Amino acid sequence: MLVRLVYLIATRIFAWLFLMSRSSAAKNAEILILRHELAVLRRQVTAPKPGWPERALLAVVTRLNPQALRERRIVSPRTLLAWHRRLVKQKWTQPPSTGRPPLPEEIRNLIIRLSTENPRWGFRRVHGELRRTGHKASPATARPVLRAAGPGPAPRRQPARGKWAVFLKAQASGLLATDLFDVDTISLQRLYALFIMEVRTRTIHIPGVTAHPTTAWATQQARQFLWQHGDRAAEFTHLIRDRDAKFTAAFDAVFTSEDITVAKIPPRSPNCNPHAERFIRSAREECTDRVLLFDRGHAEKIPHDYAHHFNSHRPHQGRDQLAPSDNPNVIPLPTARIKRRQAVAGLIKEYHRAG
Protein backbone atom coordinates (compact mmCIF):
# COMPACT_ATOMS: atom_id res chain seq x y z
CA MET A 1 0.00 0.00 0.00
CA LEU A 2 2.79 2.46 0.87
CA VAL A 3 4.60 1.73 -2.41
CA ARG A 4 1.35 2.31 -4.27
CA LEU A 5 0.89 5.69 -2.57
CA VAL A 6 4.42 6.75 -3.49
CA TYR A 7 3.82 5.62 -7.06
CA LEU A 8 0.60 7.64 -7.32
CA ILE A 9 2.26 10.79 -5.95
CA ALA A 10 5.19 10.45 -8.37
CA THR A 11 2.95 9.98 -11.41
CA ARG A 12 0.81 12.95 -10.43
CA ILE A 13 3.88 15.19 -10.03
CA PHE A 14 5.14 14.24 -13.47
CA ALA A 15 1.64 14.84 -14.86
CA TRP A 16 1.58 18.33 -13.34
CA LEU A 17 5.02 19.12 -14.78
CA PHE A 18 3.73 18.07 -18.18
CA LEU A 19 0.64 20.27 -17.77
CA MET A 20 2.81 23.31 -17.07
CA SER A 21 4.21 23.07 -20.59
CA ARG A 22 0.77 23.11 -22.22
CA SER A 23 -1.20 26.16 -23.27
CA SER A 24 -4.19 27.45 -21.32
CA ALA A 25 -6.60 26.76 -24.21
CA ALA A 26 -5.57 23.08 -24.38
CA LYS A 27 -5.97 22.75 -20.59
CA ASN A 28 -9.40 24.34 -20.61
CA ALA A 29 -10.56 22.07 -23.45
CA GLU A 30 -9.33 18.99 -21.59
CA ILE A 31 -11.07 20.13 -18.40
CA LEU A 32 -14.38 20.51 -20.25
CA ILE A 33 -14.01 17.05 -21.77
CA LEU A 34 -13.18 15.48 -18.39
CA ARG A 35 -16.11 17.20 -16.72
CA HIS A 36 -18.48 15.91 -19.37
CA GLU A 37 -17.09 12.37 -19.07
CA LEU A 38 -17.42 12.54 -15.28
CA ALA A 39 -21.04 13.66 -15.54
CA VAL A 40 -21.81 10.75 -17.88
CA LEU A 41 -20.12 8.24 -15.54
CA ARG A 42 -22.01 9.56 -12.52
CA ARG A 43 -25.31 8.78 -14.27
CA GLN A 44 -24.28 5.24 -15.26
CA VAL A 45 -21.79 3.89 -12.69
CA THR A 46 -22.39 3.19 -9.01
CA ALA A 47 -20.39 4.94 -6.33
CA PRO A 48 -16.68 4.09 -6.67
CA LYS A 49 -14.79 2.41 -3.83
CA PRO A 50 -11.21 3.72 -3.91
CA GLY A 51 -8.50 2.22 -1.74
CA TRP A 52 -6.82 4.17 1.01
CA PRO A 53 -3.88 5.40 -1.21
CA GLU A 54 -6.40 6.90 -3.65
CA ARG A 55 -8.36 8.37 -0.76
CA ALA A 56 -5.26 10.02 0.71
CA LEU A 57 -4.25 11.54 -2.61
CA LEU A 58 -7.78 12.78 -3.38
CA ALA A 59 -8.10 14.30 0.08
CA VAL A 60 -4.90 16.28 -0.38
CA VAL A 61 -5.58 17.42 -3.95
CA THR A 62 -9.19 18.40 -3.19
CA ARG A 63 -7.96 21.07 -0.75
CA LEU A 64 -6.23 22.83 -3.67
CA ASN A 65 -9.56 23.42 -5.45
CA PRO A 66 -11.79 26.41 -4.70
CA GLN A 67 -14.67 25.82 -2.27
CA ALA A 68 -17.27 26.10 -5.04
CA LEU A 69 -15.68 23.27 -7.07
CA ARG A 70 -15.27 20.79 -4.20
CA GLU A 71 -18.96 19.82 -4.26
CA ARG A 72 -18.65 18.61 -7.88
CA ARG A 73 -15.95 16.04 -7.08
CA ILE A 74 -16.51 12.35 -6.28
CA VAL A 75 -14.72 13.10 -3.03
CA SER A 76 -16.90 15.56 -1.17
CA PRO A 77 -16.45 16.88 2.38
CA ARG A 78 -19.13 14.43 3.46
CA THR A 79 -17.04 11.60 1.97
CA LEU A 80 -13.94 12.79 3.80
CA LEU A 81 -15.86 12.91 7.09
CA ALA A 82 -17.17 9.39 6.47
CA TRP A 83 -13.63 8.15 5.88
CA HIS A 84 -12.50 9.80 9.09
CA ARG A 85 -15.33 8.24 11.11
CA ARG A 86 -14.37 4.86 9.68
CA LEU A 87 -10.76 5.31 10.78
CA VAL A 88 -11.88 6.32 14.29
CA LYS A 89 -14.16 3.29 14.48
CA GLN A 90 -11.36 0.94 13.45
CA LYS A 91 -9.02 2.45 16.03
CA TRP A 92 -11.37 2.13 19.02
CA THR A 93 -13.28 -1.02 18.12
CA GLN A 94 -12.45 -3.81 20.55
CA PRO A 95 -11.06 -6.96 18.95
CA PRO A 96 -13.52 -9.84 18.86
CA SER A 97 -13.43 -12.12 21.87
CA THR A 98 -11.57 -15.36 21.40
CA GLY A 99 -14.32 -17.37 23.12
CA ARG A 100 -13.64 -20.75 24.67
CA PRO A 101 -9.98 -21.78 24.42
CA PRO A 102 -9.39 -24.51 21.85
CA LEU A 103 -9.31 -28.09 23.06
CA PRO A 104 -5.72 -29.34 23.37
CA GLU A 105 -4.76 -31.82 20.69
CA GLU A 106 -3.71 -34.31 23.36
CA ILE A 107 -7.22 -34.46 24.89
CA ARG A 108 -8.85 -34.52 21.44
CA ASN A 109 -6.75 -37.51 20.41
CA LEU A 110 -7.49 -39.25 23.72
CA ILE A 111 -11.26 -38.79 23.23
CA ILE A 112 -11.05 -40.24 19.72
CA ARG A 113 -8.89 -43.10 20.98
CA LEU A 114 -11.35 -44.01 23.73
CA SER A 115 -14.25 -43.88 21.27
CA THR A 116 -12.42 -45.93 18.64
CA GLU A 117 -11.30 -48.64 21.05
CA ASN A 118 -14.73 -48.77 22.74
CA PRO A 119 -17.48 -48.42 20.11
CA ARG A 120 -20.24 -48.94 22.68
CA TRP A 121 -19.25 -45.91 24.73
CA GLY A 122 -21.21 -42.69 24.44
CA PHE A 123 -19.86 -39.23 25.18
CA ARG A 124 -20.74 -39.43 28.90
CA ARG A 125 -18.86 -42.70 29.31
CA VAL A 126 -15.86 -41.19 27.53
CA HIS A 127 -16.14 -38.12 29.77
CA GLY A 128 -16.02 -40.39 32.81
CA GLU A 129 -12.76 -41.95 31.63
CA LEU A 130 -11.30 -38.49 31.03
CA ARG A 131 -12.14 -37.52 34.61
CA ARG A 132 -10.50 -40.66 35.93
CA THR A 133 -7.26 -39.89 34.08
CA GLY A 134 -7.13 -36.40 35.56
CA HIS A 135 -8.28 -34.34 32.56
CA LYS A 136 -10.74 -31.57 33.36
CA ALA A 137 -13.34 -31.59 30.63
CA SER A 138 -17.11 -31.38 30.51
CA PRO A 139 -19.44 -33.76 28.67
CA ALA A 140 -20.06 -30.94 26.19
CA THR A 141 -16.37 -31.07 25.33
CA ALA A 142 -16.42 -34.72 24.32
CA ARG A 143 -19.68 -34.54 22.36
CA PRO A 144 -18.55 -32.38 19.37
CA VAL A 145 -15.28 -34.31 19.10
CA LEU A 146 -17.14 -37.62 18.87
CA ARG A 147 -19.70 -36.13 16.50
CA ALA A 148 -16.95 -34.95 14.15
CA ALA A 149 -14.99 -38.20 14.39
CA GLY A 150 -17.82 -40.69 13.99
CA PRO A 151 -21.31 -41.57 15.23
CA GLY A 152 -23.08 -39.31 17.66
CA PRO A 153 -23.38 -39.90 21.39
CA ALA A 154 -25.52 -42.71 22.70
CA PRO A 155 -29.03 -41.69 23.84
CA ARG A 156 -29.65 -41.29 27.52
CA ARG A 157 -32.18 -43.43 29.26
CA GLN A 158 -35.05 -41.60 30.89
CA PRO A 159 -34.76 -41.54 34.70
CA ALA A 160 -37.41 -42.89 36.98
CA ARG A 161 -40.20 -40.43 37.75
CA GLY A 162 -42.83 -39.90 40.36
CA LYS A 163 -42.92 -40.64 44.06
CA TRP A 164 -40.54 -43.58 43.84
CA ALA A 165 -37.80 -41.33 42.46
CA VAL A 166 -38.24 -38.98 45.43
CA PHE A 167 -38.18 -41.92 47.84
CA LEU A 168 -35.01 -43.37 46.34
CA LYS A 169 -33.16 -40.07 46.57
CA ALA A 170 -34.25 -39.49 50.14
CA GLN A 171 -33.21 -42.97 51.30
CA ALA A 172 -30.10 -43.41 49.16
CA SER A 173 -27.66 -43.18 52.07
CA GLY A 174 -28.84 -46.49 53.54
CA LEU A 175 -30.60 -48.03 50.56
CA LEU A 176 -30.02 -51.49 49.11
CA ALA A 177 -31.47 -52.77 45.84
CA THR A 178 -31.54 -56.42 44.84
CA ASP A 179 -32.62 -58.53 41.89
CA LEU A 180 -31.73 -61.56 39.79
CA PHE A 181 -30.42 -61.63 36.24
CA ASP A 182 -29.95 -64.68 34.06
CA VAL A 183 -27.09 -65.81 31.80
CA ASP A 184 -26.92 -68.72 29.37
CA THR A 185 -23.94 -71.01 28.92
CA ILE A 186 -22.69 -72.39 25.62
CA SER A 187 -24.65 -75.58 26.33
CA LEU A 188 -27.85 -73.50 26.71
CA GLN A 189 -27.97 -73.99 30.46
CA ARG A 190 -29.58 -70.99 32.13
CA LEU A 191 -27.97 -69.72 35.31
CA TYR A 192 -29.16 -67.03 37.70
CA ALA A 193 -27.01 -64.50 39.54
CA LEU A 194 -28.24 -62.69 42.63
CA PHE A 195 -26.81 -59.22 43.19
CA ILE A 196 -27.25 -56.55 45.84
CA MET A 197 -26.35 -52.89 45.22
CA GLU A 198 -25.48 -50.21 47.74
CA VAL A 199 -27.34 -47.37 46.04
CA ARG A 200 -25.42 -44.50 47.65
CA THR A 201 -22.05 -45.65 46.29
CA ARG A 202 -23.36 -47.95 43.51
CA THR A 203 -21.24 -50.77 44.94
CA ILE A 204 -22.27 -54.17 43.59
CA HIS A 205 -22.15 -57.47 45.48
CA ILE A 206 -22.83 -60.82 43.78
CA PRO A 207 -23.35 -63.40 46.55
CA GLY A 208 -23.82 -66.38 44.24
CA VAL A 209 -24.76 -67.94 40.90
CA THR A 210 -26.97 -71.02 40.57
CA ALA A 211 -29.00 -72.97 38.06
CA HIS A 212 -31.85 -73.49 40.54
CA PRO A 213 -32.64 -70.30 42.48
CA THR A 214 -34.87 -71.60 45.23
CA THR A 215 -36.25 -69.72 48.18
CA ALA A 216 -33.78 -71.42 50.54
CA TRP A 217 -30.86 -70.50 48.28
CA ALA A 218 -31.89 -66.83 48.09
CA THR A 219 -32.34 -66.68 51.87
CA GLN A 220 -28.89 -68.20 52.44
CA GLN A 221 -27.30 -65.65 50.08
CA ALA A 222 -28.95 -62.85 52.08
CA ARG A 223 -27.50 -64.24 55.33
CA GLN A 224 -24.07 -64.53 53.70
CA PHE A 225 -24.23 -60.92 52.50
CA LEU A 226 -25.04 -59.50 55.95
CA TRP A 227 -22.45 -61.72 57.65
CA GLN A 228 -19.72 -60.48 55.30
CA HIS A 229 -20.53 -56.86 56.11
CA GLY A 230 -20.57 -57.38 59.86
CA ASP A 231 -21.02 -54.09 61.72
CA ARG A 232 -21.48 -52.20 58.43
CA ALA A 233 -24.91 -53.84 58.09
CA ALA A 234 -26.17 -51.30 60.64
CA GLU A 235 -25.69 -48.56 58.01
CA PHE A 236 -28.41 -50.02 55.78
CA THR A 237 -32.00 -48.95 56.41
CA HIS A 238 -34.07 -50.10 53.40
CA LEU A 239 -34.03 -52.86 50.80
CA ILE A 240 -35.91 -52.57 47.51
CA ARG A 241 -36.91 -55.75 45.70
CA ASP A 242 -39.48 -56.90 43.19
CA ARG A 243 -42.22 -59.48 43.82
CA ASP A 244 -40.29 -62.50 42.54
CA ALA A 245 -41.51 -65.73 44.12
CA LYS A 246 -37.98 -66.47 45.36
CA PHE A 247 -38.08 -63.44 47.66
CA THR A 248 -40.36 -64.76 50.38
CA ALA A 249 -41.05 -63.84 53.98
CA ALA A 250 -37.98 -65.85 55.05
CA PHE A 251 -35.82 -63.74 52.76
CA ASP A 252 -37.30 -60.54 54.17
CA ALA A 253 -36.86 -61.77 57.74
CA VAL A 254 -33.08 -61.92 57.30
CA PHE A 255 -33.01 -58.18 56.66
CA THR A 256 -35.68 -57.15 59.13
CA SER A 257 -33.63 -58.87 61.84
CA GLU A 258 -31.01 -56.18 61.18
CA ASP A 259 -33.61 -53.37 61.29
CA ILE A 260 -33.65 -53.10 57.50
CA THR A 261 -37.07 -52.27 56.08
CA VAL A 262 -38.00 -54.25 52.97
CA ALA A 263 -39.92 -52.28 50.33
CA LYS A 264 -41.61 -54.20 47.52
CA ILE A 265 -42.13 -52.38 44.25
CA PRO A 266 -45.54 -52.47 42.54
CA PRO A 267 -46.26 -55.40 40.19
CA ARG A 268 -44.74 -55.12 36.70
CA SER A 269 -42.98 -51.88 37.57
CA PRO A 270 -39.26 -52.42 37.00
CA ASN A 271 -38.77 -48.65 36.71
CA CYS A 272 -39.41 -48.46 40.45
CA ASN A 273 -36.13 -50.31 41.00
CA PRO A 274 -34.09 -48.27 38.50
CA HIS A 275 -30.62 -48.78 39.95
CA ALA A 276 -30.90 -52.55 39.82
CA GLU A 277 -32.39 -52.50 36.32
CA ARG A 278 -29.66 -50.18 35.11
CA PHE A 279 -26.96 -52.50 36.44
CA ILE A 280 -28.55 -55.45 34.65
CA ARG A 281 -28.52 -53.49 31.41
CA SER A 282 -24.88 -52.49 31.88
CA ALA A 283 -23.83 -56.04 32.77
CA ARG A 284 -25.52 -57.44 29.66
CA GLU A 285 -24.28 -54.81 27.21
CA GLU A 286 -20.72 -54.63 28.50
CA CYS A 287 -20.15 -58.21 29.64
CA THR A 288 -22.45 -61.22 29.43
CA ASP A 289 -23.86 -60.58 25.94
CA ARG A 290 -20.32 -60.37 24.52
CA VAL A 291 -18.82 -63.61 25.78
CA LEU A 292 -19.62 -67.34 25.58
CA LEU A 293 -19.88 -68.89 29.03
CA PHE A 294 -18.65 -72.47 29.12
CA ASP A 295 -19.94 -73.72 32.47
CA ARG A 296 -21.07 -72.62 35.89
CA GLY A 297 -17.53 -71.86 37.04
CA HIS A 298 -16.99 -69.59 34.08
CA ALA A 299 -20.42 -68.02 34.65
CA GLU A 300 -19.43 -67.22 38.24
CA LYS A 301 -16.01 -65.78 37.36
CA ILE A 302 -17.15 -63.37 34.61
CA PRO A 303 -19.88 -61.59 36.66
CA HIS A 304 -17.53 -61.34 39.65
CA ASP A 305 -14.79 -59.85 37.45
CA TYR A 306 -17.29 -57.38 36.04
CA ALA A 307 -18.46 -56.46 39.54
CA HIS A 308 -14.83 -55.76 40.48
CA HIS A 309 -14.47 -53.52 37.43
CA PHE A 310 -17.82 -51.90 38.18
CA ASN A 311 -16.80 -51.10 41.77
CA SER A 312 -13.17 -50.08 41.26
CA HIS A 313 -13.08 -48.34 37.90
CA ARG A 314 -16.34 -47.74 36.04
CA PRO A 315 -17.47 -44.08 36.37
CA HIS A 316 -21.08 -43.33 37.31
CA GLN A 317 -23.04 -40.21 36.44
CA GLY A 318 -24.86 -40.33 39.76
CA ARG A 319 -21.50 -40.03 41.55
CA ASP A 320 -20.08 -37.20 39.44
CA GLN A 321 -18.25 -39.69 37.20
CA LEU A 322 -16.56 -41.44 40.14
CA ALA A 323 -16.32 -45.19 40.62
CA PRO A 324 -17.96 -46.64 43.76
CA SER A 325 -14.60 -47.11 45.51
CA ASP A 326 -13.18 -43.70 44.50
CA ASN A 327 -12.54 -41.11 47.17
CA PRO A 328 -14.44 -37.93 46.19
CA ASN A 329 -11.85 -35.82 48.06
CA VAL A 330 -8.98 -37.00 45.84
CA ILE A 331 -8.53 -35.05 42.59
CA PRO A 332 -6.41 -36.90 40.02
CA LEU A 333 -3.83 -34.80 38.20
CA PRO A 334 -3.65 -34.88 34.39
CA THR A 335 -0.83 -36.81 32.83
CA ALA A 336 0.59 -37.03 29.33
CA ARG A 337 0.92 -40.81 29.43
CA ILE A 338 -2.12 -43.05 29.67
CA LYS A 339 -1.81 -46.78 30.30
CA ARG A 340 -4.44 -49.25 29.07
CA ARG A 341 -5.31 -52.46 30.90
CA GLN A 342 -7.59 -55.27 29.81
CA ALA A 343 -10.33 -56.26 32.27
CA VAL A 344 -13.06 -58.90 32.42
CA ALA A 345 -11.38 -61.38 30.06
CA GLY A 346 -10.38 -58.59 27.69
CA LEU A 347 -13.96 -57.39 27.15
CA ILE A 348 -13.41 -54.02 28.79
CA LYS A 349 -10.50 -51.60 28.60
CA GLU A 350 -9.46 -49.60 31.65
CA TYR A 351 -7.29 -46.50 31.40
CA HIS A 352 -4.93 -45.39 34.15
CA ARG A 353 -2.26 -42.79 34.64
CA ALA A 354 1.08 -44.29 33.63
CA GLY A 355 3.77 -44.24 36.29
Coordinates of C-alpha atoms in Angstrom, one line a residue:
M1 CA 0.0 0.0 0.0
L2 CA 2.8 2.5 0.9
V3 CA 4.6 1.7 -2.4
R4 CA 1.4 2.3 -4.3
L5 CA 0.9 5.7 -2.6
V6 CA 4.4 6.8 -3.5
Y7 CA 3.8 5.6 -7.1
L8 CA 0.6 7.6 -7.3
I9 CA 2.3 10.8 -6.0
A10 CA 5.2 10.5 -8.4
T11 CA 3.0 10.0 -11.4
R12 CA 0.8 12.9 -10.4
I13 CA 3.9 15.2 -10.0
F14 CA 5.1 14.2 -13.5
A15 CA 1.6 14.8 -14.9
W16 CA 1.6 18.3 -13.3
L17 CA 5.0 19.1 -14.8
F18 CA 3.7 18.1 -18.2
L19 CA 0.6 20.3 -17.8
M20 CA 2.8 23.3 -17.1
S21 CA 4.2 23.1 -20.6
R22 CA 0.8 23.1 -22.2
S23 CA -1.2 26.2 -23.3
S24 CA -4.2 27.4 -21.3
A25 CA -6.6 26.8 -24.2
A26 CA -5.6 23.1 -24.4
K27 CA -6.0 22.7 -20.6
N28 CA -9.4 24.3 -20.6
A29 CA -10.6 22.1 -23.4
E30 CA -9.3 19.0 -21.6
I31 CA -11.1 20.1 -18.4
L32 CA -14.4 20.5 -20.2
I33 CA -14.0 17.1 -21.8
L34 CA -13.2 15.5 -18.4
R35 CA -16.1 17.2 -16.7
H36 CA -18.5 15.9 -19.4
E37 CA -17.1 12.4 -19.1
L38 CA -17.4 12.5 -15.3
A39 CA -21.0 13.7 -15.5
V40 CA -21.8 10.8 -17.9
L41 CA -20.1 8.2 -15.5
R42 CA -22.0 9.6 -12.5
R43 CA -25.3 8.8 -14.3
Q44 CA -24.3 5.2 -15.3
V45 CA -21.8 3.9 -12.7
T46 CA -22.4 3.2 -9.0
A47 CA -20.4 4.9 -6.3
P48 CA -16.7 4.1 -6.7
K49 CA -14.8 2.4 -3.8
P50 CA -11.2 3.7 -3.9
G51 CA -8.5 2.2 -1.7
W52 CA -6.8 4.2 1.0
P53 CA -3.9 5.4 -1.2
E54 CA -6.4 6.9 -3.7
R55 CA -8.4 8.4 -0.8
A56 CA -5.3 10.0 0.7
L57 CA -4.2 11.5 -2.6
L58 CA -7.8 12.8 -3.4
A59 CA -8.1 14.3 0.1
V60 CA -4.9 16.3 -0.4
V61 CA -5.6 17.4 -3.9
T62 CA -9.2 18.4 -3.2
R63 CA -8.0 21.1 -0.8
L64 CA -6.2 22.8 -3.7
N65 CA -9.6 23.4 -5.5
P66 CA -11.8 26.4 -4.7
Q67 CA -14.7 25.8 -2.3
A68 CA -17.3 26.1 -5.0
L69 CA -15.7 23.3 -7.1
R70 CA -15.3 20.8 -4.2
E71 CA -19.0 19.8 -4.3
R72 CA -18.7 18.6 -7.9
R73 CA -15.9 16.0 -7.1
I74 CA -16.5 12.3 -6.3
V75 CA -14.7 13.1 -3.0
S76 CA -16.9 15.6 -1.2
P77 CA -16.4 16.9 2.4
R78 CA -19.1 14.4 3.5
T79 CA -17.0 11.6 2.0
L80 CA -13.9 12.8 3.8
L81 CA -15.9 12.9 7.1
A82 CA -17.2 9.4 6.5
W83 CA -13.6 8.1 5.9
H84 CA -12.5 9.8 9.1
R85 CA -15.3 8.2 11.1
R86 CA -14.4 4.9 9.7
L87 CA -10.8 5.3 10.8
V88 CA -11.9 6.3 14.3
K89 CA -14.2 3.3 14.5
Q90 CA -11.4 0.9 13.4
K91 CA -9.0 2.4 16.0
W92 CA -11.4 2.1 19.0
T93 CA -13.3 -1.0 18.1
Q94 CA -12.4 -3.8 20.6
P95 CA -11.1 -7.0 18.9
P96 CA -13.5 -9.8 18.9
S97 CA -13.4 -12.1 21.9
T98 CA -11.6 -15.4 21.4
G99 CA -14.3 -17.4 23.1
R100 CA -13.6 -20.7 24.7
P101 CA -10.0 -21.8 24.4
P102 CA -9.4 -24.5 21.9
L103 CA -9.3 -28.1 23.1
P104 CA -5.7 -29.3 23.4
E105 CA -4.8 -31.8 20.7
E106 CA -3.7 -34.3 23.4
I107 CA -7.2 -34.5 24.9
R108 CA -8.8 -34.5 21.4
N109 CA -6.7 -37.5 20.4
L110 CA -7.5 -39.2 23.7
I111 CA -11.3 -38.8 23.2
I112 CA -11.0 -40.2 19.7
R113 CA -8.9 -43.1 21.0
L114 CA -11.4 -44.0 23.7
S115 CA -14.2 -43.9 21.3
T116 CA -12.4 -45.9 18.6
E117 CA -11.3 -48.6 21.1
N118 CA -14.7 -48.8 22.7
P119 CA -17.5 -48.4 20.1
R120 CA -20.2 -48.9 22.7
W121 CA -19.2 -45.9 24.7
G122 CA -21.2 -42.7 24.4
F123 CA -19.9 -39.2 25.2
R124 CA -20.7 -39.4 28.9
R125 CA -18.9 -42.7 29.3
V126 CA -15.9 -41.2 27.5
H127 CA -16.1 -38.1 29.8
G128 CA -16.0 -40.4 32.8
E129 CA -12.8 -42.0 31.6
L130 CA -11.3 -38.5 31.0
R131 CA -12.1 -37.5 34.6
R132 CA -10.5 -40.7 35.9
T133 CA -7.3 -39.9 34.1
G134 CA -7.1 -36.4 35.6
H135 CA -8.3 -34.3 32.6
K136 CA -10.7 -31.6 33.4
A137 CA -13.3 -31.6 30.6
S138 CA -17.1 -31.4 30.5
P139 CA -19.4 -33.8 28.7
A140 CA -20.1 -30.9 26.2
T141 CA -16.4 -31.1 25.3
A142 CA -16.4 -34.7 24.3
R143 CA -19.7 -34.5 22.4
P144 CA -18.5 -32.4 19.4
V145 CA -15.3 -34.3 19.1
L146 CA -17.1 -37.6 18.9
R147 CA -19.7 -36.1 16.5
A148 CA -16.9 -35.0 14.1
A149 CA -15.0 -38.2 14.4
G150 CA -17.8 -40.7 14.0
P151 CA -21.3 -41.6 15.2
G152 CA -23.1 -39.3 17.7
P153 CA -23.4 -39.9 21.4
A154 CA -25.5 -42.7 22.7
P155 CA -29.0 -41.7 23.8
R156 CA -29.7 -41.3 27.5
R157 CA -32.2 -43.4 29.3
Q158 CA -35.0 -41.6 30.9
P159 CA -34.8 -41.5 34.7
A160 CA -37.4 -42.9 37.0
R161 CA -40.2 -40.4 37.7
G162 CA -42.8 -39.9 40.4
K163 CA -42.9 -40.6 44.1
W164 CA -40.5 -43.6 43.8
A165 CA -37.8 -41.3 42.5
V166 CA -38.2 -39.0 45.4
F167 CA -38.2 -41.9 47.8
L168 CA -35.0 -43.4 46.3
K169 CA -33.2 -40.1 46.6
A170 CA -34.2 -39.5 50.1
Q171 CA -33.2 -43.0 51.3
A172 CA -30.1 -43.4 49.2
S173 CA -27.7 -43.2 52.1
G174 CA -28.8 -46.5 53.5
L175 CA -30.6 -48.0 50.6
L176 CA -30.0 -51.5 49.1
A177 CA -31.5 -52.8 45.8
T178 CA -31.5 -56.4 44.8
D179 CA -32.6 -58.5 41.9
L180 CA -31.7 -61.6 39.8
F181 CA -30.4 -61.6 36.2
D182 CA -30.0 -64.7 34.1
V183 CA -27.1 -65.8 31.8
D184 CA -26.9 -68.7 29.4
T185 CA -23.9 -71.0 28.9
I186 CA -22.7 -72.4 25.6
S187 CA -24.7 -75.6 26.3
L188 CA -27.8 -73.5 26.7
Q189 CA -28.0 -74.0 30.5
R190 CA -29.6 -71.0 32.1
L191 CA -28.0 -69.7 35.3
Y192 CA -29.2 -67.0 37.7
A193 CA -27.0 -64.5 39.5
L194 CA -28.2 -62.7 42.6
F195 CA -26.8 -59.2 43.2
I196 CA -27.3 -56.5 45.8
M197 CA -26.3 -52.9 45.2
E198 CA -25.5 -50.2 47.7
V199 CA -27.3 -47.4 46.0
R200 CA -25.4 -44.5 47.6
T201 CA -22.1 -45.6 46.3
R202 CA -23.4 -47.9 43.5
T203 CA -21.2 -50.8 44.9
I204 CA -22.3 -54.2 43.6
H205 CA -22.1 -57.5 45.5
I206 CA -22.8 -60.8 43.8
P207 CA -23.4 -63.4 46.6
G208 CA -23.8 -66.4 44.2
V209 CA -24.8 -67.9 40.9
T210 CA -27.0 -71.0 40.6
A211 CA -29.0 -73.0 38.1
H212 CA -31.8 -73.5 40.5
P213 CA -32.6 -70.3 42.5
T214 CA -34.9 -71.6 45.2
T215 CA -36.2 -69.7 48.2
A216 CA -33.8 -71.4 50.5
W217 CA -30.9 -70.5 48.3
A218 CA -31.9 -66.8 48.1
T219 CA -32.3 -66.7 51.9
Q220 CA -28.9 -68.2 52.4
Q221 CA -27.3 -65.7 50.1
A222 CA -28.9 -62.8 52.1
R223 CA -27.5 -64.2 55.3
Q224 CA -24.1 -64.5 53.7
F225 CA -24.2 -60.9 52.5
L226 CA -25.0 -59.5 56.0
W227 CA -22.5 -61.7 57.7
Q228 CA -19.7 -60.5 55.3
H229 CA -20.5 -56.9 56.1
G230 CA -20.6 -57.4 59.9
D231 CA -21.0 -54.1 61.7
R232 CA -21.5 -52.2 58.4
A233 CA -24.9 -53.8 58.1
A234 CA -26.2 -51.3 60.6
E235 CA -25.7 -48.6 58.0
F236 CA -28.4 -50.0 55.8
T237 CA -32.0 -48.9 56.4
H238 CA -34.1 -50.1 53.4
L239 CA -34.0 -52.9 50.8
I240 CA -35.9 -52.6 47.5
R241 CA -36.9 -55.7 45.7
D242 CA -39.5 -56.9 43.2
R243 CA -42.2 -59.5 43.8
D244 CA -40.3 -62.5 42.5
A245 CA -41.5 -65.7 44.1
K246 CA -38.0 -66.5 45.4
F247 CA -38.1 -63.4 47.7
T248 CA -40.4 -64.8 50.4
A249 CA -41.1 -63.8 54.0
A250 CA -38.0 -65.8 55.0
F251 CA -35.8 -63.7 52.8
D252 CA -37.3 -60.5 54.2
A253 CA -36.9 -61.8 57.7
V254 CA -33.1 -61.9 57.3
F255 CA -33.0 -58.2 56.7
T256 CA -35.7 -57.2 59.1
S257 CA -33.6 -58.9 61.8
E258 CA -31.0 -56.2 61.2
D259 CA -33.6 -53.4 61.3
I260 CA -33.6 -53.1 57.5
T261 CA -37.1 -52.3 56.1
V262 CA -38.0 -54.2 53.0
A263 CA -39.9 -52.3 50.3
K264 CA -41.6 -54.2 47.5
I265 CA -42.1 -52.4 44.3
P266 CA -45.5 -52.5 42.5
P267 CA -46.3 -55.4 40.2
R268 CA -44.7 -55.1 36.7
S269 CA -43.0 -51.9 37.6
P270 CA -39.3 -52.4 37.0
N271 CA -38.8 -48.7 36.7
C272 CA -39.4 -48.5 40.4
N273 CA -36.1 -50.3 41.0
P274 CA -34.1 -48.3 38.5
H275 CA -30.6 -48.8 40.0
A276 CA -30.9 -52.6 39.8
E277 CA -32.4 -52.5 36.3
R278 CA -29.7 -50.2 35.1
F279 CA -27.0 -52.5 36.4
I280 CA -28.6 -55.5 34.6
R281 CA -28.5 -53.5 31.4
S282 CA -24.9 -52.5 31.9
A283 CA -23.8 -56.0 32.8
R284 CA -25.5 -57.4 29.7
E285 CA -24.3 -54.8 27.2
E286 CA -20.7 -54.6 28.5
C287 CA -20.1 -58.2 29.6
T288 CA -22.4 -61.2 29.4
D289 CA -23.9 -60.6 25.9
R290 CA -20.3 -60.4 24.5
V291 CA -18.8 -63.6 25.8
L292 CA -19.6 -67.3 25.6
L293 CA -19.9 -68.9 29.0
F294 CA -18.6 -72.5 29.1
D295 CA -19.9 -73.7 32.5
R296 CA -21.1 -72.6 35.9
G297 CA -17.5 -71.9 37.0
H298 CA -17.0 -69.6 34.1
A299 CA -20.4 -68.0 34.6
E300 CA -19.4 -67.2 38.2
K301 CA -16.0 -65.8 37.4
I302 CA -17.2 -63.4 34.6
P303 CA -19.9 -61.6 36.7
H304 CA -17.5 -61.3 39.7
D305 CA -14.8 -59.8 37.5
Y306 CA -17.3 -57.4 36.0
A307 CA -18.5 -56.5 39.5
H308 CA -14.8 -55.8 40.5
H309 CA -14.5 -53.5 37.4
F310 CA -17.8 -51.9 38.2
N311 CA -16.8 -51.1 41.8
S312 CA -13.2 -50.1 41.3
H313 CA -13.1 -48.3 37.9
R314 CA -16.3 -47.7 36.0
P315 CA -17.5 -44.1 36.4
H316 CA -21.1 -43.3 37.3
Q317 CA -23.0 -40.2 36.4
G318 CA -24.9 -40.3 39.8
R319 CA -21.5 -40.0 41.5
D320 CA -20.1 -37.2 39.4
Q321 CA -18.2 -39.7 37.2
L322 CA -16.6 -41.4 40.1
A323 CA -16.3 -45.2 40.6
P324 CA -18.0 -46.6 43.8
S325 CA -14.6 -47.1 45.5
D326 CA -13.2 -43.7 44.5
N327 CA -12.5 -41.1 47.2
P328 CA -14.4 -37.9 46.2
N329 CA -11.9 -35.8 48.1
V330 CA -9.0 -37.0 45.8
I331 CA -8.5 -35.0 42.6
P332 CA -6.4 -36.9 40.0
L333 CA -3.8 -34.8 38.2
P334 CA -3.7 -34.9 34.4
T335 CA -0.8 -36.8 32.8
A336 CA 0.6 -37.0 29.3
R337 CA 0.9 -40.8 29.4
I338 CA -2.1 -43.1 29.7
K339 CA -1.8 -46.8 30.3
R340 CA -4.4 -49.2 29.1
R341 CA -5.3 -52.5 30.9
Q342 CA -7.6 -55.3 29.8
A343 CA -10.3 -56.3 32.3
V344 CA -13.1 -58.9 32.4
A345 CA -11.4 -61.4 30.1
G346 CA -10.4 -58.6 27.7
L347 CA -14.0 -57.4 27.2
I348 CA -13.4 -54.0 28.8
K349 CA -10.5 -51.6 28.6
E350 CA -9.5 -49.6 31.6
Y351 CA -7.3 -46.5 31.4
H352 CA -4.9 -45.4 34.1
R353 CA -2.3 -42.8 34.6
A354 CA 1.1 -44.3 33.6
G355 CA 3.8 -44.2 36.3

